[in-house]
Short mmCIF file of C-alpha atoms in Angstrom, two decimals:
data_model
loop_
_atom_site.label_atom_id
_atom_site.label_comp_id
_atom_site.label_asym_id
_atom_site.label_seq_id
_atom_site.Cartn_x
_atom_site.Cartn_y
_atom_site.Cartn_z
CA UNK A 1 -0.02 0.01 -0.01
CA UNK A 2 1.43 3.41 -1.15
CA UNK A 3 1.50 6.17 1.40
CA UNK A 4 -0.47 9.37 0.44
CA UNK A 5 1.86 11.89 1.87
CA UNK A 6 5.25 12.62 0.41
CA UNK A 7 7.90 12.52 3.11
CA UNK A 8 11.08 14.57 3.16
CA UNK A 9 13.87 12.35 4.26
CA UNK A 10 17.41 13.74 5.17
CA UNK A 11 19.98 10.77 5.04
CA UNK A 12 23.31 11.38 7.07
CA UNK A 13 25.28 8.53 5.50
CA UNK A 14 28.81 8.53 4.22
CA UNK A 15 28.31 5.36 2.11
CA UNK A 16 26.45 5.97 -1.09
CA UNK A 17 25.84 2.28 -1.66
CA UNK A 18 23.92 2.08 1.64
CA UNK A 19 22.04 5.10 0.88
CA UNK A 20 20.92 3.53 -2.47
CA UNK A 21 20.01 0.39 -0.63
CA UNK A 22 17.75 2.26 1.66
CA UNK A 23 16.26 3.97 -1.23
CA UNK A 24 15.56 0.84 -2.93
CA UNK A 25 13.82 -0.63 0.10
CA UNK A 26 11.64 2.45 0.50
CA UNK A 27 10.63 2.37 -3.21
CA UNK A 28 9.86 -1.26 -3.03
CA UNK A 29 7.46 -0.76 -0.04
CA UNK A 30 5.59 2.12 -1.67
CA UNK A 31 6.98 5.05 0.57
CA UNK A 32 6.56 8.26 -1.35
CA UNK A 33 9.53 10.38 -0.54
CA UNK A 34 12.03 12.95 -1.51
CA UNK A 35 15.65 12.60 -0.10
CA UNK A 36 19.03 14.25 0.23
CA UNK A 37 22.24 12.66 1.39
CA UNK A 38 24.90 14.46 3.64
CA UNK A 39 28.09 13.18 4.97
CA UNK A 40 29.44 16.34 6.45
CA UNK A 41 28.48 18.05 9.60
CA UNK A 42 28.18 21.65 7.87
CA UNK A 43 25.99 20.07 5.24
CA UNK A 44 23.85 18.56 7.86
CA UNK A 45 23.17 21.93 9.46
CA UNK A 46 22.45 23.58 6.14
CA UNK A 47 20.03 20.99 4.87
CA UNK A 48 17.97 20.97 7.98
CA UNK A 49 17.07 24.68 7.39
CA UNK A 50 17.03 24.44 3.55
CA UNK A 51 15.42 21.02 2.99
CA UNK A 52 13.22 20.93 6.04
CA UNK A 53 12.88 17.24 6.38
CA UNK A 54 10.14 15.31 8.03
CA UNK A 55 12.43 12.57 9.18
CA UNK A 56 16.12 12.12 9.71
CA UNK A 57 17.95 8.85 9.09
CA UNK A 58 21.59 8.63 10.12
CA UNK A 59 24.55 5.99 10.09
CA UNK A 60 25.69 5.25 13.53
CA UNK A 61 29.37 6.26 12.89
CA UNK A 62 30.65 8.48 10.02
CA UNK A 63 34.03 10.07 9.25
CA UNK A 64 32.98 13.64 9.99
CA UNK A 65 30.32 13.34 12.72
CA UNK A 66 28.27 10.70 14.54
CA UNK A 67 24.60 9.87 14.87
CA UNK A 68 24.57 11.45 18.29
CA UNK A 69 25.83 14.67 16.89
CA UNK A 70 23.32 14.46 13.95
CA UNK A 71 20.44 13.80 16.44
CA UNK A 72 21.50 16.84 18.46
CA UNK A 73 21.49 19.11 15.31
CA UNK A 74 17.97 17.49 14.30
CA UNK A 75 16.36 18.02 17.70
CA UNK A 76 17.67 21.52 17.91
CA UNK A 77 15.98 22.32 14.73
CA UNK A 78 12.77 20.52 15.67
CA UNK A 79 12.28 19.02 19.17
CA UNK A 80 10.03 16.33 18.07
CA UNK A 81 11.91 15.25 14.83
CA UNK A 82 11.76 11.49 14.20
CA UNK A 83 15.30 10.00 13.96
CA UNK A 84 16.17 6.48 12.93
CA UNK A 85 19.77 5.15 13.32
CA UNK A 86 21.17 2.69 10.89
CA UNK A 87 24.25 0.61 11.98
CA UNK A 88 26.47 -1.93 10.26
CA UNK A 89 26.82 -4.06 13.53
CA UNK A 90 24.90 -4.23 16.80
CA UNK A 91 25.97 -5.02 20.26
CA UNK A 92 24.50 -4.37 23.69
CA UNK A 93 26.58 -1.28 24.08
CA UNK A 94 25.37 0.31 20.75
CA UNK A 95 21.69 -0.63 21.36
CA UNK A 96 21.75 0.99 24.88
CA UNK A 97 23.33 4.10 23.30
CA UNK A 98 20.58 4.39 20.72
CA UNK A 99 18.06 4.15 23.23
CA UNK A 100 19.73 6.56 25.74
CA UNK A 101 19.90 9.17 22.73
CA UNK A 102 16.26 8.89 22.19
CA UNK A 103 16.20 7.57 18.83
CA UNK A 104 12.80 6.50 17.31
CA UNK A 105 14.27 3.29 16.21
CA UNK A 106 17.58 1.72 15.16
CA UNK A 107 18.15 -0.88 12.41
CA UNK A 108 20.90 -3.14 11.32
CA UNK A 109 22.00 -2.39 7.69
CA UNK A 110 21.76 -6.14 7.08
CA UNK A 111 18.11 -5.99 8.01
CA UNK A 112 17.27 -2.82 5.87
CA UNK A 113 13.90 -4.40 5.04
CA UNK A 114 12.69 -3.12 8.23
CA UNK A 115 13.27 0.41 7.41
CA UNK A 116 9.83 1.24 5.60
CA UNK A 117 8.01 -0.38 8.72
CA UNK A 118 10.22 1.68 11.17
CA UNK A 119 9.52 4.93 9.18
CA UNK A 120 5.82 4.54 9.32
CA UNK A 121 5.86 3.61 13.08
CA UNK A 122 7.98 6.65 13.76
CA UNK A 123 5.86 9.01 11.75
CA UNK A 124 2.69 7.55 13.29
CA UNK A 125 3.97 8.09 16.88
CA UNK A 126 4.97 11.56 16.09
CA UNK A 127 1.61 12.44 14.90
CA UNK A 128 -0.01 10.92 18.02
CA UNK A 129 2.20 12.85 20.17
CA UNK A 130 1.34 16.09 18.30
CA UNK A 131 -2.31 15.25 18.60
CA UNK A 132 -1.92 14.49 22.36
CA UNK A 133 -0.14 17.71 22.93
CA UNK A 134 -3.00 19.67 21.27
CA UNK A 135 -5.39 17.93 23.44
CA UNK A 136 -3.29 18.63 26.57
CA UNK A 137 -3.38 22.36 25.59
CA UNK A 138 -7.13 22.42 25.09
CA UNK A 139 -7.65 20.63 28.40
CA UNK A 140 -5.53 23.25 30.08
CA UNK A 141 -7.52 25.92 28.33
CA UNK A 142 -10.69 24.50 29.47
CA UNK A 143 -9.46 24.23 33.01
CA UNK A 144 -8.62 27.94 32.93
CA UNK A 145 -12.14 28.73 31.70
CA UNK A 146 -13.50 26.85 34.62
CA UNK A 147 -11.34 28.75 37.06
CA UNK A 148 -12.53 32.05 35.43
CA UNK A 149 -16.04 30.73 35.94
CA UNK A 150 -15.41 30.11 39.55
CA UNK A 151 -13.77 33.50 40.02
CA UNK A 152 -16.96 35.19 38.71
CA UNK A 153 -19.30 33.37 40.99
CA UNK A 154 -20.48 35.36 44.10
CA UNK A 155 -20.07 32.34 46.27
CA UNK A 156 -17.11 31.00 48.31
CA UNK A 157 -15.94 27.77 46.62
CA UNK A 158 -13.68 25.46 48.46
CA UNK A 159 -12.51 22.09 46.85
CA UNK A 160 -10.31 19.83 49.07
CA UNK A 161 -8.98 16.20 48.53
CA UNK A 162 -9.99 13.20 50.70
CA UNK A 163 -6.69 13.99 52.55
CA UNK A 164 -8.00 17.31 53.37
CA UNK A 165 -5.64 19.16 51.19
CA UNK A 166 -7.16 22.36 49.61
CA UNK A 167 -6.96 22.38 45.76
CA UNK A 168 -9.19 25.35 44.98
CA UNK A 169 -10.34 28.31 46.87
CA UNK A 170 -12.06 31.24 44.84
CA UNK A 171 -11.80 34.85 45.54
CA UNK A 172 -15.05 35.07 47.10
CA UNK A 173 -14.25 32.53 49.46
CA UNK A 174 -11.36 34.74 50.69
CA UNK A 175 -13.70 37.75 50.99
CA UNK A 176 -16.56 36.28 53.02
CA UNK A 177 -14.06 34.63 55.49
CA UNK A 178 -12.06 37.78 55.66
CA UNK A 179 -8.84 35.97 54.71
CA UNK A 180 -5.86 38.29 53.64
CA UNK A 181 -5.25 38.08 49.80
CA UNK A 182 -1.54 37.30 50.55
CA UNK A 183 -2.18 34.13 52.29
CA UNK A 184 -2.26 31.14 49.92
CA UNK A 185 -4.55 28.44 50.95
CA UNK A 186 -3.76 26.06 47.92
CA UNK A 187 -1.93 23.11 49.34
CA UNK A 188 -2.81 23.81 52.92
CA UNK A 189 -4.47 21.46 55.51
CA UNK A 190 -8.06 22.34 55.56
CA UNK A 191 -8.33 21.17 59.33
CA UNK A 192 -6.20 24.20 60.20
CA UNK A 193 -8.02 26.68 58.11
CA UNK A 194 -11.52 25.37 59.56
CA UNK A 195 -10.15 25.97 63.08
CA UNK A 196 -9.28 29.50 62.27
CA UNK A 197 -12.52 30.21 60.38
CA UNK A 198 -14.67 28.79 63.23
CA UNK A 199 -13.88 31.84 65.34
CA UNK A 200 -16.22 33.81 62.95
CA UNK A 201 -19.45 31.76 63.98
CA UNK A 202 -21.55 31.92 67.11
CA UNK A 203 -21.11 28.27 67.61
CA UNK A 204 -17.48 27.76 66.84
CA UNK A 205 -16.94 24.31 68.15
CA UNK A 206 -20.38 23.09 66.59
CA UNK A 207 -18.95 24.48 63.03
CA UNK A 208 -15.93 22.26 63.48
CA UNK A 209 -17.92 19.21 64.55
CA UNK A 210 -20.51 19.51 61.96
CA UNK A 211 -17.88 19.55 59.35
CA UNK A 212 -16.19 16.47 60.64
CA UNK A 213 -19.49 14.62 60.87
CA UNK A 214 -20.43 15.59 57.31
CA UNK A 215 -17.14 14.43 55.78
CA UNK A 216 -17.40 11.02 57.65
CA UNK A 217 -20.95 10.50 56.39
CA UNK A 218 -19.91 10.96 52.75
CA UNK A 219 -23.31 12.10 51.88
CA UNK A 220 -24.25 15.45 50.16
CA UNK A 221 -25.63 17.98 52.59
CA UNK A 222 -27.16 21.29 51.22
CA UNK A 223 -28.59 24.54 52.55
CA UNK A 224 -27.13 24.36 56.01
CA UNK A 225 -27.74 27.79 57.53
CA UNK A 226 -24.84 29.33 59.70
CA UNK A 227 -24.96 32.28 61.96
CA UNK A 228 -21.87 34.60 62.20
CA UNK A 229 -20.88 36.83 65.22
CA UNK A 230 -20.87 39.87 63.06
CA UNK A 231 -24.59 39.63 62.13
CA UNK A 232 -24.14 37.78 58.80
CA UNK A 233 -25.72 34.55 57.80
CA UNK A 234 -24.11 31.94 55.52
CA UNK A 235 -25.60 29.02 53.73
CA UNK A 236 -23.38 26.02 53.16
CA UNK A 237 -23.45 23.10 50.74
CA UNK A 238 -21.32 19.85 50.89
CA UNK A 239 -20.96 17.73 47.66
CA UNK A 240 -18.54 14.65 47.50
CA UNK A 241 -17.06 14.05 44.15
CA UNK A 242 -16.60 10.49 42.90
CA UNK A 243 -13.96 9.06 40.82
CA UNK A 244 -14.51 6.58 37.84
CA UNK A 245 -14.54 3.55 40.45
CA UNK A 246 -17.20 5.13 42.79
CA UNK A 247 -14.80 6.21 45.27
CA UNK A 248 -14.88 9.68 46.99
CA UNK A 249 -11.78 11.51 45.63
CA UNK A 250 -12.60 15.11 46.97
CA UNK A 251 -14.95 17.19 48.79
CA UNK A 252 -16.76 20.39 47.12
CA UNK A 253 -17.91 22.99 49.83
CA UNK A 254 -19.99 26.03 48.83
CA UNK A 255 -20.53 29.06 51.22
CA UNK A 256 -23.17 31.77 50.29
CA UNK A 257 -23.61 35.08 52.18
CA UNK A 258 -27.53 35.03 52.45
CA UNK A 259 -27.69 38.12 54.83
CA UNK A 260 -29.27 40.01 51.98
CA UNK A 261 -30.90 37.12 50.32
CA UNK A 262 -32.62 37.93 46.93
CA UNK A 263 -34.44 35.90 44.55
CA UNK A 264 -31.06 35.14 42.70
CA UNK A 265 -30.40 32.32 45.44
CA UNK A 266 -31.80 29.54 43.31
CA UNK A 267 -29.94 30.69 40.11
CA UNK A 268 -26.58 30.94 41.95
CA UNK A 269 -27.17 27.58 43.56
CA UNK A 270 -27.90 25.95 40.38
CA UNK A 271 -24.73 27.26 38.91
CA UNK A 272 -22.75 25.69 41.85
CA UNK A 273 -24.37 22.36 41.34
CA UNK A 274 -23.53 22.46 37.66
CA UNK A 275 -19.99 23.01 38.41
CA UNK A 276 -19.81 20.08 40.73
CA UNK A 277 -21.22 17.80 37.84
CA UNK A 278 -18.83 19.28 35.35
CA UNK A 279 -15.92 18.55 37.60
CA UNK A 280 -17.36 15.14 38.06
CA UNK A 281 -17.87 14.60 34.18
CA UNK A 282 -14.16 15.61 33.57
CA UNK A 283 -12.93 13.06 36.14
CA UNK A 284 -15.14 10.17 34.88
CA UNK A 285 -14.80 10.46 31.06
CA UNK A 286 -10.95 10.98 31.15
CA UNK A 287 -10.79 7.51 32.57
CA UNK A 288 -13.24 6.00 30.08
CA UNK A 289 -11.93 3.00 28.45
CA UNK A 290 -13.80 3.23 25.12
CA UNK A 291 -16.13 5.56 23.04
CA UNK A 292 -19.14 3.50 24.40
CA UNK A 293 -17.91 3.89 27.98
CA UNK A 294 -17.80 7.60 27.31
CA UNK A 295 -21.41 7.59 26.20
CA UNK A 296 -22.48 5.49 29.24
CA UNK A 297 -20.76 7.73 31.74
CA UNK A 298 -22.03 10.96 30.11
CA UNK A 299 -25.73 9.85 30.20
CA UNK A 300 -25.28 8.44 33.65
CA UNK A 301 -24.14 11.93 34.78
CA UNK A 302 -26.46 14.01 32.80
CA UNK A 303 -29.50 12.25 34.07
CA UNK A 304 -28.54 12.98 37.58
CA UNK A 305 -28.00 16.69 37.28
CA UNK A 306 -30.75 17.91 39.75
CA UNK A 307 -31.81 20.88 37.46
CA UNK A 308 -32.46 18.42 34.59
CA UNK A 309 -33.82 15.40 36.12
CA UNK A 310 -37.51 16.04 35.52
CA UNK A 311 -39.13 16.79 32.04
CA UNK A 312 -35.89 16.55 30.08
CA UNK A 313 -34.52 13.86 27.67
CA UNK A 314 -30.89 13.76 26.33
CA UNK A 315 -29.55 12.45 23.12
CA UNK A 316 -25.79 12.06 22.40
CA UNK A 317 -25.31 11.72 18.63
CA UNK A 318 -21.91 11.03 17.01
CA UNK A 319 -21.26 11.49 13.39
CA UNK A 320 -20.21 8.31 11.60
CA UNK A 321 -19.06 8.63 8.08
CA UNK A 322 -19.57 5.07 7.16
CA UNK A 323 -23.13 5.32 8.50
CA UNK A 324 -23.78 8.50 6.54
CA UNK A 325 -25.18 10.45 9.44
CA UNK A 326 -25.43 11.08 13.14
CA UNK A 327 -25.66 7.82 15.17
CA UNK A 328 -27.54 7.57 18.46
CA UNK A 329 -25.83 4.68 20.09
CA UNK A 330 -27.36 5.17 23.32
CA UNK A 331 -30.55 6.92 24.20
CA UNK A 332 -31.87 8.07 27.48
CA UNK A 333 -35.50 8.80 28.22
CA UNK A 334 -37.02 8.72 31.68
CA UNK A 335 -39.03 5.53 31.93
CA UNK A 336 -38.48 4.57 28.29
CA UNK A 337 -36.17 2.44 26.25
CA UNK A 338 -35.37 3.59 22.59
CA UNK A 339 -33.33 1.74 19.94
CA UNK A 340 -30.25 3.37 18.53
CA UNK A 341 -30.74 4.99 15.07
CA UNK A 342 -28.95 7.05 12.44
CA UNK A 343 -30.09 10.44 11.39
CA UNK A 344 -29.01 11.95 7.99
CA UNK A 345 -27.22 15.31 8.64
CA UNK A 346 -29.58 16.90 6.09
CA UNK A 347 -32.55 16.33 8.33
CA UNK A 348 -33.78 17.37 11.82
CA UNK A 349 -32.69 20.10 14.14
CA UNK A 350 -29.59 17.90 15.08
CA UNK A 351 -28.47 17.74 11.36
CA UNK A 352 -28.80 21.53 11.09
CA UNK A 353 -26.82 21.96 14.30
CA UNK A 354 -24.12 19.65 12.84
CA UNK A 355 -23.83 21.22 9.45
CA UNK A 356 -23.88 24.77 10.69
CA UNK A 357 -21.67 24.06 13.67
CA UNK A 358 -23.65 26.30 15.97
CA UNK A 359 -26.25 25.82 18.75
CA UNK A 360 -29.84 25.98 18.14
CA UNK A 361 -32.66 26.73 20.56
CA UNK A 362 -36.31 26.04 19.78
CA UNK A 363 -38.50 27.75 22.33
CA UNK A 364 -41.82 26.46 20.99
CA UNK A 365 -41.66 23.16 19.09
CA UNK A 366 -45.37 23.42 18.17
CA UNK A 367 -44.43 26.37 15.86
CA UNK A 368 -40.95 25.08 14.49
CA UNK A 369 -40.58 24.07 10.77
CA UNK A 370 -37.42 22.18 12.00
CA UNK A 371 -39.33 19.36 13.77
CA UNK A 372 -42.20 17.52 11.94
CA UNK A 373 -45.44 17.97 14.03
CA UNK A 374 -46.08 14.27 14.22
CA UNK A 375 -42.80 14.03 16.30
CA UNK A 376 -43.77 16.85 18.37
CA UNK A 377 -46.94 15.28 19.33
CA UNK A 378 -45.61 11.78 19.60
CA UNK A 379 -42.52 12.71 21.47
CA UNK A 380 -44.36 15.27 23.68
CA UNK A 381 -41.70 18.02 22.73
CA UNK A 382 -42.07 21.60 24.05
CA UNK A 383 -38.62 23.15 23.61
CA UNK A 384 -35.38 21.75 22.31
CA UNK A 385 -31.67 22.82 22.59
CA UNK A 386 -29.02 21.23 20.23
CA UNK A 387 -25.34 21.83 20.87
CA UNK A 388 -22.52 20.89 18.55
CA UNK A 389 -19.58 18.71 19.91
CA UNK A 390 -16.81 20.93 18.61
CA UNK A 391 -13.06 20.48 19.22
CA UNK A 392 -10.98 23.20 17.55
CA UNK A 393 -12.22 23.39 13.94
CA UNK A 394 -13.63 19.79 13.94
CA UNK A 395 -17.02 18.71 14.86
CA UNK A 396 -17.71 15.14 16.64
CA UNK A 397 -21.47 15.15 16.89
CA UNK A 398 -24.37 17.00 18.62
CA UNK A 399 -25.80 16.97 22.22
CA UNK A 400 -29.52 17.45 22.08
CA UNK A 401 -31.68 18.14 25.12
CA UNK A 402 -35.54 17.91 24.87
CA UNK A 403 -37.80 19.53 27.38
CA UNK A 404 -41.15 17.70 27.68
CA UNK A 405 -43.19 20.05 29.63
CA UNK A 406 -42.28 23.65 29.30
CA UNK A 407 -41.87 26.21 26.26
CA UNK A 408 -38.67 28.52 26.53
CA UNK A 409 -37.26 26.09 29.00
CA UNK A 410 -33.61 27.01 28.01
CA UNK A 411 -31.82 30.03 29.27
CA UNK A 412 -28.59 31.41 28.00
CA UNK A 413 -26.99 30.02 31.15
CA UNK A 414 -28.19 26.70 30.17
CA UNK A 415 -26.65 27.15 26.69
CA UNK A 416 -23.21 28.04 28.13
CA UNK A 417 -23.27 25.25 30.53
CA UNK A 418 -24.03 22.60 27.67
CA UNK A 419 -21.49 24.17 25.39
CA UNK A 420 -18.75 23.61 28.09
CA UNK A 421 -20.13 19.99 28.69
CA UNK A 422 -20.03 19.51 24.90
CA UNK A 423 -16.56 20.77 24.42
CA UNK A 424 -15.39 18.42 27.04
CA UNK A 425 -17.09 15.47 25.42
CA UNK A 426 -15.68 16.39 22.15
CA UNK A 427 -12.16 16.24 23.33
CA UNK A 428 -12.42 12.90 25.01
CA UNK A 429 -14.24 11.42 21.92
CA UNK A 430 -11.43 12.62 19.64
CA UNK A 431 -8.90 11.23 22.22
CA UNK A 432 -10.63 7.92 22.08
CA UNK A 433 -10.62 7.83 18.42
CA UNK A 434 -6.85 8.47 18.27
CA UNK A 435 -6.16 5.76 20.85
CA UNK A 436 -8.20 3.40 18.57
CA UNK A 437 -6.17 4.39 15.52
CA UNK A 438 -3.07 3.96 17.36
CA UNK A 439 -3.95 0.48 18.42
CA UNK A 440 -4.93 -0.28 14.81
CA UNK A 441 -1.62 0.95 13.51
CA UNK A 442 0.25 -1.30 16.01
CA UNK A 443 -1.70 -4.29 14.81
CA UNK A 444 -0.97 -3.57 11.20
CA UNK A 445 2.82 -3.19 12.00
CA UNK A 446 2.78 -6.55 13.85
CA UNK A 447 0.99 -8.21 11.06
CA UNK A 448 3.42 -6.87 8.41
CA UNK A 449 6.35 -8.04 10.50
CA UNK A 450 4.76 -11.46 10.94
CA UNK A 451 4.13 -11.69 7.25
CA UNK A 452 7.83 -10.90 6.45
CA UNK A 453 8.98 -13.33 9.08
CA UNK A 454 6.80 -16.25 7.56
CA UNK A 455 7.98 -15.52 4.15
CA UNK A 456 11.50 -15.59 5.19
CA UNK A 457 11.12 -18.91 7.07
CA UNK A 458 9.20 -20.58 4.23
CA UNK A 459 11.38 -19.75 1.37
CA UNK A 460 12.81 -22.53 -0.53
CA UNK A 461 16.16 -20.88 -1.02
CA UNK A 462 18.56 -20.76 1.93
CA UNK A 463 19.07 -17.34 3.09
CA UNK A 464 21.81 -16.16 5.52
CA UNK A 465 22.25 -12.80 6.98
CA UNK A 466 25.77 -12.21 8.43
CA UNK A 467 27.87 -9.23 9.63
CA UNK A 468 30.84 -7.78 7.89
CA UNK A 469 33.00 -9.88 10.08
CA UNK A 470 31.40 -13.01 8.85
CA UNK A 471 29.38 -13.70 12.08
CA UNK A 472 25.99 -15.28 11.29
CA UNK A 473 23.09 -13.05 12.43
CA UNK A 474 20.07 -14.92 11.17
CA UNK A 475 19.08 -17.70 8.65
CA UNK A 476 16.00 -19.49 7.49
CA UNK A 477 15.23 -23.18 7.72
CA UNK A 478 16.09 -23.94 4.20
CA UNK A 479 19.71 -22.66 4.95
#
């Protein structure tokens, strides 16, 4: 099978015959490439900048410079440059040296047939590393967005690990507990800060005892009212956060100043609960073993968000090119079971959301031309929100939420919240696909090497590989 991309390969080799042999092996295996050979250090430095190679293949030892020096120059030019070492002889010292240098692979010149497979493997690994780096950057950006969201909330947020180490404390937490800004709570033991903060409350010891009791119970406790000595009143929530195995990994505390309680109490409380489930979603799906596991965990979490437990139905649709549309692998509806289906992207609100790559809100389904009225009646639809699963410039599918009781059920806060969830899901769906592709590449490489070995072992002609000193390296049964 021929490769679609033309590789630019820079050879550091002082023997033209070995260079020609390598070229012949690449051509035989259908590698599309352009190459240049250098045997001087100065030429190597120049060609890295002028030729701009995708890959460097170097002899282990040359007259003017070595593979180690060549790698240093290549990695100085591009840190993730794939680098393969060719050597005329191999012993344990050379093998260890190649590994220490960080070479992508090392190949005996007598086994040049492995070179095409090594090139494909090195390029595949490099592409996967680049993709994983992009995902890591995006996850960091999302974490910063969540921190920004925490900063904007007018509630004191405290996240501590099950060892009582403080992970997060937002600015408002500092303000309402009158903690000086120059004191850093992150990494501190929450037991000590609890004892200091307890002096603000009328029942100082009761404040400490109630926290210890709540943590031991491991059960969510909401809306606990607390009286302070200065006349203020706080309301406190406690929410345990579970990891993928169902064990409590951290504690989520929320403090609200309700002295001047207004109608916005419910809206503020909703935002905090949403954040708790967003943290839990991130913890759960990053440990998902497969795409199906991501679906299962996402549905399980969505159906348990308190604000969306009644009158809501969720559909997670993933684009499948082979199926020719959006695939509804799993379908959640309270009290109902539905069979998975495929929706063409030219139809429905989900298809429009996918093709336009932007969210769609239908406030009143009875007056919408995007949903056939027979579906509105049979599915009892009142209002619908569809959000694209977008990562960078790529779209993975659509998250659709139906409300079965109220028109105009979705606010701008709902839209922002589900957009954040959708972006998390898109990243982990892409990561799962990359992992599957990498596993498939490894299988193909192993199959190719097995095929070559079988051909070698079953040849009628005797074949012997030996080193330059005459030592036999390998031979087939016919030999």
